[in-house]
Amino acid sequence: MLEDSRGGSRGQTTWPPVTLLVLAICGLAIVADGYDVVIYGAVIPSLLHEGGWGLTPAGAGLIGSFALIGMLIGATTVGTLTDTLGRRKTLIACLTWFSVMTGLCATATSPELFGLFRFLAGLGLGGVLPTASALSGEYSHPKARNLVFAIIFSGFPVGGIIAALVGMSVIPRFGWQAMFLLGLLPLVLVVPVALKFLPESITFLQAKGRYAEAEKTARRWNIDLEDAPQEATASPLSPDATGRDGMSPVKTLFSRDYVAATLCFLAMSCLCLFMIYGYNTWLPEIMRRAGYSAGSALGFLLMFNLGAVVGQLLISFAADRLGSKPIIVTTYLLAGAAVVLLSLRLPTAVLYAAVAMGGVGAMGTQTFVLAHVSKHYPVRMGATALGWALGFGRLGSMLAPPLLGLIIGAGLAYQWSFYALAVPGLIGAVLIGLVPRSPGDAAPTARVSTDGTARSLPEPT
């Protein structure tokens, strides 16, 4: 049961069809994102033995960074363009672009060409998360925002699990190229559905003065525009539309009102992705060095992703009731506690539980941080804020594999790798406490209620 944020219960209701539709399409887009991120790790052994390539482990690591660099550029630039071009058009373009480029990786005849396609795919891939996040947030009830983000971001570990399981059967039979050809599925399955059914953000259409399109979208999905607040109908050139004194969304992010929160969010996203990529890249090797078999070590990685899916969905209910900050502190500390437990000689069952807790702490924290970002800034600059948080966070994803690799290569005890993953959790728990209240907390924003109507509702903290 969802409750109206003005206090009264709205009774037993279901989410409106438009919310479910947007969640389904954006969730599938993020599944494709998770698949693409994990696919490279699955094919590295094959690439190292590809005839004529002469690829070394160092070269493979460099190629792996190409996609991450592309994601960083894509997240910051595409996320900003989304607030200018629109959510629907940008998401479809990014899905199409990265799906085609991923498919082209299967045609690469040299490491250089393969690396180029991975970089180009990263540009589109980087734009998917901020755009899907912004659109999902706008079509969700404020009181269910954390649950909505937990649902769609569960697609990331789900995509990773699919990539791992598919790779086990596909690569031995059809070669590594087949894994990238499967990357064309979003182009075939998701893009046509999005072209036909995915609605544009009504807030965006009104801000751009496209009122006829906004009304048409509202009629199609039975959304009442009668109660739309001033912020949703402001001129795109007004101070409310572009930020204080007419500033662009990017300048507003770093304006006096928002700069403290922006810096905290950028750092927290970086810390989260450091933990996520540190786990996903090195956990099997660390556990192998701790004395576990290769199969058991991969089992820890699978449990990490399964824990992330189940745990963040369950915790999201508490986040919507208690607010984002206390939950983010808790999940950051869970991430730190999990890796400390993994450094101890405990029964295998306890270690599996600990690594599942680590999945909740790392991936769950990132989910709730992004949900908090989407509520902290004005709706119109939501995609820009999410794009910058995710883009800057990619620095963490690029730093984690080589830094942990240096620790492992130095011959230090395996526990030191876990300690390196614990520190970001402790720092993040402090940073969330430094995020000030949003200057717009008292201002109402247009949101879709549980019965499908747009309401003027204050944002929850």
Tab-separated table of C-alpha atoms in Angstrom:
chain	number	residue	atom	x	y	z
A	1	MET	CA	0.000	0.000	0.000
A	2	LEU	CA	1.399	3.397	-0.983
A	3	GLU	CA	0.499	6.448	1.009
A	4	ASP	CA	-0.108	10.009	-0.114
A	5	SER	CA	2.759	12.090	1.246
A	6	ARG	CA	0.276	14.674	2.537
A	7	GLY	CA	-0.535	12.238	5.295
A	8	GLY	CA	-3.611	10.259	4.387
A	9	SER	CA	-3.648	6.709	3.140
A	10	ARG	CA	-4.843	6.324	-0.387
A	11	GLY	CA	-6.120	2.847	0.366
A	12	GLN	CA	-5.295	-0.383	-1.347
A	13	THR	CA	-4.194	0.699	-4.792
A	14	THR	CA	-1.895	-0.544	-7.487
A	15	TRP	CA	0.724	1.389	-9.369
A	16	PRO	CA	-0.672	3.097	-12.469
A	17	PRO	CA	0.011	1.369	-15.822
A	18	VAL	CA	2.360	4.132	-16.973
A	19	THR	CA	4.626	3.576	-13.941
A	20	LEU	CA	4.764	-0.174	-14.551
A	21	LEU	CA	5.486	0.366	-18.248
A	22	VAL	CA	8.318	2.835	-17.606
A	23	LEU	CA	9.786	0.550	-14.937
A	24	ALA	CA	9.704	-2.447	-17.286
A	25	ILE	CA	11.431	-0.666	-20.183
A	26	CYS	CA	14.005	1.144	-18.028
A	27	GLY	CA	14.644	-2.019	-16.012
A	28	LEU	CA	15.354	-4.025	-19.173
A	29	ALA	CA	17.699	-1.278	-20.348
A	30	ILE	CA	19.678	-1.591	-17.109
A	31	VAL	CA	19.729	-5.406	-17.417
A	32	ALA	CA	21.427	-4.856	-20.773
A	33	ASP	CA	23.846	-2.484	-19.018
A	34	GLY	CA	24.739	-5.125	-16.421
A	35	TYR	CA	25.195	-7.762	-19.125
A	36	ASP	CA	27.542	-5.545	-21.105
A	37	VAL	CA	29.669	-4.633	-18.075
A	38	VAL	CA	30.214	-8.265	-17.003
A	39	ILE	CA	30.576	-9.710	-20.499
A	40	TYR	CA	34.176	-8.499	-20.853
A	41	GLY	CA	35.375	-10.366	-17.800
A	42	ALA	CA	33.751	-13.520	-19.160
A	43	VAL	CA	35.607	-13.350	-22.497
A	44	ILE	CA	39.071	-12.219	-21.316
A	45	PRO	CA	40.465	-15.797	-21.163
A	46	SER	CA	39.358	-16.354	-24.775
A	47	LEU	CA	40.771	-13.029	-25.964
A	48	LEU	CA	44.156	-13.817	-24.424
A	49	HIS	CA	44.316	-16.909	-26.636
A	50	GLU	CA	42.840	-15.358	-29.790
A	51	GLY	CA	45.089	-16.279	-32.719
A	52	GLY	CA	47.052	-13.411	-34.212
A	53	TRP	CA	46.120	-10.894	-31.544
A	54	GLY	CA	49.040	-11.404	-29.168
A	55	LEU	CA	47.041	-9.837	-26.366
A	56	THR	CA	48.740	-9.695	-22.958
A	57	PRO	CA	47.007	-9.400	-19.555
A	58	ALA	CA	48.190	-5.775	-19.355
A	59	GLY	CA	46.717	-5.109	-22.796
A	60	ALA	CA	43.459	-6.763	-21.802
A	61	GLY	CA	43.287	-4.532	-18.733
A	62	LEU	CA	43.832	-1.464	-20.909
A	63	ILE	CA	41.032	-2.489	-23.269
A	64	GLY	CA	38.783	-3.020	-20.256
A	65	SER	CA	39.344	0.584	-19.239
A	66	PHE	CA	38.285	1.862	-22.684
A	67	ALA	CA	34.638	1.007	-22.068
A	68	LEU	CA	34.766	2.603	-18.609
A	69	ILE	CA	36.248	5.807	-20.027
A	70	GLY	CA	33.468	5.834	-22.613
A	71	MET	CA	30.894	5.374	-19.829
A	72	LEU	CA	32.348	8.301	-17.884
A	73	ILE	CA	32.119	10.565	-20.931
A	74	GLY	CA	28.686	9.236	-21.838
A	75	ALA	CA	27.245	9.634	-18.349
A	76	THR	CA	28.320	13.262	-17.945
A	77	THR	CA	27.575	14.467	-21.474
A	78	VAL	CA	24.503	12.391	-22.333
A	79	GLY	CA	23.043	12.907	-18.867
A	80	THR	CA	23.282	16.662	-19.408
A	81	LEU	CA	21.901	16.469	-22.965
A	82	THR	CA	18.934	14.502	-21.632
A	83	ASP	CA	17.682	17.609	-19.830
A	84	THR	CA	17.802	19.397	-23.208
A	85	LEU	CA	16.693	16.742	-25.715
A	86	GLY	CA	14.286	14.752	-23.562
A	87	ARG	CA	14.374	11.476	-21.657
A	88	ARG	CA	12.576	9.239	-24.164
A	89	LYS	CA	14.581	10.179	-27.226
A	90	THR	CA	17.907	10.011	-25.376
A	91	LEU	CA	17.245	6.607	-23.799
A	92	ILE	CA	16.231	5.055	-27.119
A	93	ALA	CA	19.262	6.568	-28.868
A	94	CYS	CA	21.651	5.296	-26.174
A	95	LEU	CA	20.140	1.800	-26.244
A	96	THR	CA	20.434	1.661	-30.023
A	97	TRP	CA	23.985	3.006	-30.062
A	98	PHE	CA	25.511	0.741	-27.441
A	99	SER	CA	23.653	-2.332	-28.727
A	100	VAL	CA	25.013	-1.818	-32.250
A	101	MET	CA	28.544	-1.123	-31.009
A	102	THR	CA	28.472	-4.180	-28.753
A	103	GLY	CA	27.430	-6.316	-31.720
A	104	LEU	CA	30.267	-4.856	-33.793
A	105	CYS	CA	32.760	-6.088	-31.184
A	106	ALA	CA	32.104	-9.596	-32.561
A	107	THR	CA	33.484	-8.485	-35.942
A	108	ALA	CA	36.756	-7.085	-34.566
A	109	THR	CA	39.874	-8.530	-36.210
A	110	SER	CA	42.442	-6.891	-33.921
A	111	PRO	CA	42.732	-5.733	-30.305
A	112	GLU	CA	42.830	-2.117	-31.480
A	113	LEU	CA	39.537	-2.373	-33.365
A	114	PHE	CA	37.964	-4.301	-30.509
A	115	GLY	CA	39.050	-1.609	-28.027
A	116	LEU	CA	37.579	1.112	-30.270
A	117	PHE	CA	34.193	-0.622	-30.386
A	118	ARG	CA	34.263	-1.108	-26.595
A	119	PHE	CA	34.944	2.619	-26.121
A	120	LEU	CA	32.129	3.589	-28.491
A	121	ALA	CA	29.748	1.168	-26.787
A	122	GLY	CA	30.670	2.778	-23.453
A	123	LEU	CA	29.548	6.195	-24.701
A	124	GLY	CA	26.011	4.923	-25.193
A	125	LEU	CA	26.093	2.703	-22.147
A	126	GLY	CA	27.051	5.626	-19.914
A	127	GLY	CA	23.917	7.493	-20.958
A	128	VAL	CA	21.504	4.658	-20.195
A	129	LEU	CA	21.667	4.739	-16.386
A	130	PRO	CA	21.086	8.486	-15.785
A	131	THR	CA	18.361	8.673	-18.426
A	132	ALA	CA	16.513	5.554	-17.253
A	133	SER	CA	16.865	6.700	-13.640
A	134	ALA	CA	15.469	10.170	-14.319
A	135	LEU	CA	12.500	8.890	-16.315
A	136	SER	CA	11.661	6.187	-13.754
A	137	GLY	CA	11.864	8.706	-10.935
A	138	GLU	CA	9.519	11.137	-12.640
A	139	TYR	CA	6.854	8.486	-13.244
A	140	SER	CA	6.976	7.099	-9.697
A	141	HIS	CA	5.235	8.139	-6.509
A	142	PRO	CA	7.615	10.058	-4.195
A	143	LYS	CA	6.876	7.707	-1.306
A	144	ALA	CA	8.016	4.715	-3.389
A	145	ARG	CA	11.121	6.289	-4.933
A	146	ASN	CA	13.638	4.038	-3.178
A	147	LEU	CA	11.617	0.942	-4.122
A	148	VAL	CA	11.458	2.091	-7.738
A	149	PHE	CA	15.221	2.585	-7.887
A	150	ALA	CA	15.789	-0.751	-6.160
A	151	ILE	CA	13.637	-2.480	-8.788
A	152	ILE	CA	15.294	-0.961	-11.837
A	153	PHE	CA	18.842	-1.156	-10.463
A	154	SER	CA	18.345	-4.809	-9.601
A	155	GLY	CA	18.610	-5.175	-13.355
A	156	PHE	CA	22.351	-4.486	-13.144
A	157	PRO	CA	23.299	-7.577	-11.084
A	158	VAL	CA	20.651	-9.584	-12.951
A	159	GLY	CA	22.391	-8.698	-16.219
A	160	GLY	CA	25.703	-9.721	-14.691
A	161	ILE	CA	24.293	-13.064	-13.566
A	162	ILE	CA	22.881	-13.659	-17.062
A	163	ALA	CA	26.256	-12.859	-18.634
A	164	ALA	CA	28.061	-15.288	-16.312
A	165	LEU	CA	25.570	-18.123	-16.812
A	166	VAL	CA	25.254	-17.638	-20.579
A	167	GLY	CA	29.017	-17.424	-20.975
A	168	MET	CA	29.487	-20.827	-19.346
A	169	SER	CA	27.518	-22.529	-22.128
A	170	VAL	CA	27.894	-20.182	-25.115
A	171	ILE	CA	31.649	-19.496	-25.177
A	172	PRO	CA	32.806	-23.156	-25.294
A	173	ARG	CA	30.345	-23.928	-28.110
A	174	PHE	CA	30.270	-20.788	-30.240
A	175	GLY	CA	33.260	-18.695	-29.196
A	176	TRP	CA	33.565	-15.321	-27.494
A	177	GLN	CA	32.054	-13.511	-30.497
A	178	ALA	CA	28.620	-14.993	-29.734
A	179	MET	CA	28.532	-13.164	-26.397
A	180	PHE	CA	28.757	-9.818	-28.176
A	181	LEU	CA	26.242	-10.800	-30.852
A	182	LEU	CA	23.787	-11.402	-28.006
A	183	GLY	CA	24.383	-7.767	-27.122
A	184	LEU	CA	22.181	-6.920	-30.131
A	185	LEU	CA	19.101	-8.228	-28.313
A	186	PRO	CA	18.199	-4.836	-26.763
A	187	LEU	CA	18.071	-3.388	-30.281
A	188	VAL	CA	15.675	-6.156	-31.351
A	189	LEU	CA	13.585	-6.600	-28.209
A	190	VAL	CA	13.624	-3.388	-26.160
A	191	VAL	CA	13.997	-0.523	-28.646
A	192	PRO	CA	10.845	-1.362	-30.685
A	193	VAL	CA	8.758	-1.515	-27.501
A	194	ALA	CA	10.224	1.767	-26.268
A	195	LEU	CA	9.547	3.459	-29.616
A	196	LYS	CA	5.889	2.471	-29.436
A	197	PHE	CA	5.063	2.779	-25.749
A	198	LEU	CA	7.658	4.723	-23.735
A	199	PRO	CA	6.233	8.136	-22.768
A	200	GLU	CA	8.234	11.322	-22.617
A	201	SER	CA	8.539	13.154	-19.310
A	202	ILE	CA	5.506	15.439	-18.957
A	203	THR	CA	7.552	17.837	-16.846
A	204	PHE	CA	10.136	18.080	-19.639
A	205	LEU	CA	7.475	18.688	-22.302
A	206	GLN	CA	5.860	21.461	-20.251
A	207	ALA	CA	9.231	23.059	-19.508
A	208	LYS	CA	9.959	23.196	-23.247
A	209	GLY	CA	6.576	24.739	-23.992
A	210	ARG	CA	5.348	21.589	-25.772
A	211	TYR	CA	1.995	21.719	-24.009
A	212	ALA	CA	0.042	19.910	-26.720
A	213	GLU	CA	2.363	16.898	-26.454
A	214	ALA	CA	2.161	17.020	-22.663
A	215	GLU	CA	-1.633	16.980	-22.779
A	216	LYS	CA	-1.643	14.157	-25.325
A	217	THR	CA	0.664	12.064	-23.135
A	218	ALA	CA	-1.469	12.828	-20.083
A	219	ARG	CA	-4.675	11.761	-21.861
A	220	ARG	CA	-3.099	8.557	-23.125
A	221	TRP	CA	-2.071	7.487	-19.640
A	222	ASN	CA	-4.960	9.007	-17.697
A	223	ILE	CA	-2.797	11.551	-15.883
A	224	ASP	CA	-4.505	14.664	-14.526
A	225	LEU	CA	-2.546	17.843	-15.240
A	226	GLU	CA	-4.944	20.006	-13.258
A	227	ASP	CA	-2.841	19.965	-10.114
A	228	ALA	CA	0.536	20.369	-11.823
A	229	PRO	CA	2.614	22.825	-9.753
A	230	GLN	CA	4.310	25.983	-10.913
A	231	GLU	CA	7.680	24.225	-11.192
A	232	ALA	CA	6.330	21.844	-13.790
A	233	THR	CA	4.765	24.525	-15.967
A	234	ALA	CA	7.428	27.204	-15.740
A	235	SER	CA	8.981	28.605	-18.874
A	236	PRO	CA	12.199	26.853	-19.848
A	237	LEU	CA	13.955	30.204	-19.637
A	238	SER	CA	12.665	31.098	-16.177
A	239	PRO	CA	14.921	30.896	-13.112
A	240	ASP	CA	13.024	27.842	-11.858
A	241	ALA	CA	13.600	26.043	-15.126
A	242	THR	CA	17.304	26.521	-15.525
A	243	GLY	CA	18.406	27.176	-12.003
A	244	ARG	CA	19.027	30.282	-9.923
A	245	ASP	CA	19.467	33.407	-12.071
A	246	GLY	CA	18.920	31.446	-15.262
A	247	MET	CA	21.896	29.124	-14.816
A	248	SER	CA	22.182	25.921	-16.818
A	249	PRO	CA	21.640	22.605	-14.991
A	250	VAL	CA	25.408	21.959	-14.819
A	251	LYS	CA	26.130	25.383	-13.334
A	252	THR	CA	23.269	24.933	-10.887
A	253	LEU	CA	24.828	21.679	-9.648
A	254	PHE	CA	27.863	23.662	-8.495
A	255	SER	CA	26.038	26.810	-7.408
A	256	ARG	CA	26.100	27.992	-3.799
A	257	ASP	CA	22.806	26.269	-2.998
A	258	TYR	CA	23.844	22.830	-4.264
A	259	VAL	CA	27.644	22.600	-4.371
A	260	ALA	CA	28.064	20.926	-0.948
A	261	ALA	CA	25.527	18.223	-1.751
A	262	THR	CA	26.901	17.773	-5.278
A	263	LEU	CA	30.453	17.162	-4.056
A	264	CYS	CA	29.213	14.670	-1.451
A	265	PHE	CA	27.105	12.809	-4.020
A	266	LEU	CA	29.978	12.656	-6.521
A	267	ALA	CA	32.320	11.244	-3.882
A	268	MET	CA	29.751	8.732	-2.596
A	269	SER	CA	29.056	7.408	-6.080
A	270	CYS	CA	32.803	7.036	-6.656
A	271	LEU	CA	33.167	5.068	-3.402
A	272	CYS	CA	30.207	2.811	-4.231
A	273	LEU	CA	31.487	1.938	-7.686
A	274	PHE	CA	34.952	1.340	-6.268
A	275	MET	CA	33.452	-1.343	-4.025
A	276	ILE	CA	31.222	-2.804	-6.747
A	277	TYR	CA	33.978	-3.148	-9.342
A	278	GLY	CA	36.494	-4.233	-6.734
A	279	TYR	CA	34.224	-7.093	-5.736
A	280	ASN	CA	33.208	-8.093	-9.270
A	281	THR	CA	36.757	-7.998	-10.622
A	282	TRP	CA	38.824	-9.532	-7.834
A	283	LEU	CA	36.570	-11.445	-5.412
A	284	PRO	CA	37.063	-14.866	-7.099
A	285	GLU	CA	40.849	-14.419	-7.194
A	286	ILE	CA	41.015	-13.179	-3.594
A	287	MET	CA	38.986	-16.150	-2.351
A	288	ARG	CA	41.126	-18.509	-4.419
A	289	ARG	CA	44.209	-17.091	-2.723
A	290	ALA	CA	42.443	-17.626	0.603
A	291	GLY	CA	42.407	-21.345	-0.165
A	292	TYR	CA	39.041	-21.929	-1.849
A	293	SER	CA	38.602	-23.865	-5.082
A	294	ALA	CA	37.863	-22.086	-8.333
A	295	GLY	CA	34.242	-23.238	-8.236
A	296	SER	CA	33.738	-22.015	-4.678
A	297	ALA	CA	35.382	-18.691	-5.531
A	298	LEU	CA	32.929	-18.139	-8.417
A	299	GLY	CA	30.126	-19.106	-6.048
A	300	PHE	CA	31.065	-16.150	-3.851
A	301	LEU	CA	30.712	-13.815	-6.836
A	302	LEU	CA	27.307	-15.275	-7.689
A	303	MET	CA	26.185	-14.841	-4.068
A	304	PHE	CA	27.398	-11.229	-4.126
A	305	ASN	CA	25.073	-10.410	-7.035
A	306	LEU	CA	22.144	-12.443	-5.704
A	307	GLY	CA	22.466	-10.726	-2.346
A	308	ALA	CA	22.389	-7.366	-4.096
A	309	VAL	CA	19.166	-8.188	-5.956
A	310	VAL	CA	17.203	-9.546	-2.986
A	311	GLY	CA	18.652	-7.326	-0.265
A	312	GLN	CA	18.188	-3.958	-1.906
A	313	LEU	CA	14.573	-4.757	-2.815
A	314	LEU	CA	13.793	-5.615	0.816
A	315	ILE	CA	15.655	-2.643	2.270
A	316	SER	CA	13.978	-0.224	-0.168
A	317	PHE	CA	10.702	-0.542	1.764
A	318	ALA	CA	12.456	0.722	4.890
A	319	ALA	CA	14.146	3.504	2.894
A	320	ASP	CA	10.785	4.800	1.662
A	321	ARG	CA	9.444	4.875	5.217
A	322	LEU	CA	12.482	6.100	7.147
A	323	GLY	CA	14.133	8.301	4.526
A	324	SER	CA	17.280	7.837	2.486
A	325	LYS	CA	19.982	9.067	4.860
A	326	PRO	CA	19.707	6.506	7.706
A	327	ILE	CA	19.445	3.661	5.191
A	328	ILE	CA	22.498	4.831	3.235
A	329	VAL	CA	24.532	5.033	6.447
A	330	THR	CA	23.394	1.493	7.315
A	331	THR	CA	24.214	-0.002	3.912
A	332	TYR	CA	27.627	1.694	3.780
A	333	LEU	CA	28.440	0.194	7.190
A	334	LEU	CA	27.120	-3.183	5.995
A	335	ALA	CA	29.584	-3.048	3.113
A	336	GLY	CA	32.444	-2.323	5.481
A	337	ALA	CA	31.407	-5.013	7.971
A	338	ALA	CA	31.015	-7.613	5.220
A	339	VAL	CA	34.580	-7.340	3.970
A	340	VAL	CA	35.944	-7.448	7.514
A	341	LEU	CA	34.061	-10.725	8.039
A	342	LEU	CA	35.430	-12.066	4.755
A	343	SER	CA	38.962	-11.447	6.009
A	344	LEU	CA	38.398	-13.850	8.912
A	345	ARG	CA	38.616	-17.636	8.921
A	346	LEU	CA	34.918	-18.408	9.354
A	347	PRO	CA	32.700	-21.313	8.229
A	348	THR	CA	31.930	-21.230	4.505
A	349	ALA	CA	28.190	-20.712	5.108
A	350	VAL	CA	28.945	-17.621	7.196
A	351	LEU	CA	31.251	-16.274	4.485
A	352	TYR	CA	28.554	-16.755	1.842
A	353	ALA	CA	26.188	-14.755	4.033
A	354	ALA	CA	28.856	-12.092	4.466
A	355	VAL	CA	29.459	-11.725	0.740
A	356	ALA	CA	25.683	-11.474	0.160
A	357	MET	CA	25.660	-8.713	2.765
A	358	GLY	CA	28.489	-7.092	0.818
A	359	GLY	CA	26.321	-7.139	-2.302
A	360	VAL	CA	23.582	-5.293	-0.443
A	361	GLY	CA	26.104	-2.871	1.029
A	362	ALA	CA	27.850	-2.031	-2.233
A	363	MET	CA	25.143	-2.191	-4.906
A	364	GLY	CA	22.303	-1.298	-2.542
A	365	THR	CA	24.089	1.827	-1.364
A	366	GLN	CA	24.602	2.998	-4.943
A	367	THR	CA	20.893	2.488	-5.612
A	368	PHE	CA	19.796	4.509	-2.593
A	369	VAL	CA	22.360	7.243	-3.230
A	370	LEU	CA	20.961	7.720	-6.751
A	371	ALA	CA	17.405	7.734	-5.395
A	372	HIS	CA	18.480	10.465	-2.961
A	373	VAL	CA	20.092	12.421	-5.819
A	374	SER	CA	16.862	12.268	-7.818
A	375	LYS	CA	14.945	13.797	-4.889
A	376	HIS	CA	17.499	16.415	-3.907
A	377	TYR	CA	17.524	18.444	-7.134
A	378	PRO	CA	14.703	20.052	-9.169
A	379	VAL	CA	13.010	17.632	-11.560
A	380	ARG	CA	14.206	19.468	-14.643
A	381	MET	CA	17.891	18.933	-13.829
A	382	GLY	CA	17.444	15.393	-12.533
A	383	ALA	CA	19.138	13.638	-15.446
A	384	THR	CA	22.062	16.065	-15.297
A	385	ALA	CA	22.573	15.401	-11.573
A	386	LEU	CA	22.325	11.629	-12.030
A	387	GLY	CA	24.632	11.731	-15.046
A	388	TRP	CA	27.317	13.621	-13.142
A	389	ALA	CA	27.017	11.323	-10.106
A	390	LEU	CA	27.322	8.220	-12.268
A	391	GLY	CA	30.003	9.725	-14.494
A	392	PHE	CA	32.230	10.782	-11.615
A	393	GLY	CA	31.541	7.440	-9.975
A	394	ARG	CA	33.182	5.743	-12.952
A	395	LEU	CA	36.496	7.015	-11.584
A	396	GLY	CA	35.977	4.593	-8.707
A	397	SER	CA	35.234	1.770	-11.109
A	398	MET	CA	38.452	2.529	-13.015
A	399	LEU	CA	40.586	2.788	-9.869
A	400	ALA	CA	39.422	-0.360	-8.089
A	401	PRO	CA	40.753	-3.110	-10.429
A	402	PRO	CA	44.324	-1.767	-10.759
A	403	LEU	CA	44.607	-0.704	-7.101
A	404	LEU	CA	43.497	-4.083	-5.790
A	405	GLY	CA	45.686	-5.695	-8.431
A	406	LEU	CA	48.691	-3.853	-7.013
A	407	ILE	CA	47.841	-5.056	-3.495
A	408	ILE	CA	47.480	-8.650	-4.688
A	409	GLY	CA	50.587	-8.448	-6.869
A	410	ALA	CA	52.630	-7.094	-3.957
A	411	GLY	CA	52.259	-10.435	-2.227
A	412	LEU	CA	50.457	-9.013	0.813
A	413	ALA	CA	48.082	-11.213	2.791
A	414	TYR	CA	44.702	-11.533	1.089
A	415	GLN	CA	43.056	-9.719	4.029
A	416	TRP	CA	44.583	-6.414	2.882
A	417	SER	CA	42.438	-6.501	-0.265
A	418	PHE	CA	39.329	-6.692	1.909
A	419	TYR	CA	40.546	-3.847	4.107
A	420	ALA	CA	40.917	-1.713	0.978
A	421	LEU	CA	37.254	-2.412	0.208
A	422	ALA	CA	36.148	-1.614	3.777
A	423	VAL	CA	37.566	1.924	3.867
A	424	PRO	CA	35.207	3.380	1.182
A	425	GLY	CA	32.203	2.159	3.188
A	426	LEU	CA	33.350	4.005	6.298
A	427	ILE	CA	34.097	7.218	4.395
A	428	GLY	CA	30.738	7.074	2.597
A	429	ALA	CA	28.841	6.703	5.892
A	430	VAL	CA	30.391	9.991	7.013
A	431	LEU	CA	29.765	11.826	3.727
A	432	ILE	CA	26.018	11.161	3.652
A	433	GLY	CA	25.738	12.948	6.981
A	434	LEU	CA	27.304	16.041	5.406
A	435	VAL	CA	24.635	16.362	2.679
A	436	PRO	CA	22.497	19.415	3.534
A	437	ARG	CA	18.756	19.622	3.032
A	438	SER	CA	17.692	20.499	-0.481
A	439	PRO	CA	16.832	24.191	-1.012
A	440	GLY	CA	13.669	22.982	-2.749
A	441	ASP	CA	12.431	20.723	0.062
A	442	ALA	CA	9.500	22.963	0.808
A	443	ALA	CA	8.499	23.357	-2.822
A	444	PRO	CA	5.949	20.954	-4.332
A	445	THR	CA	6.746	18.993	-7.468
A	446	ALA	CA	4.601	17.164	-10.011
A	447	ARG	CA	4.510	13.434	-9.484
A	448	VAL	CA	2.356	10.538	-10.525
A	449	SER	CA	0.251	9.280	-7.632
A	450	THR	CA	-0.835	5.724	-7.010
A	451	ASP	CA	-4.064	6.209	-8.932
A	452	GLY	CA	-2.278	7.624	-11.993
A	453	THR	CA	-2.987	11.313	-11.382
A	454	ALA	CA	-0.442	14.094	-11.138
A	455	ARG	CA	-0.362	15.691	-7.689
A	456	SER	CA	1.454	18.582	-6.032
A	457	LEU	CA	3.415	16.670	-3.421
A	458	PRO	CA	6.343	17.741	-1.246
A	459	GLU	CA	9.431	15.625	-1.684
A	460	PRO	CA	10.216	13.281	1.231
A	461	THR	CA	13.642	13.614	2.837
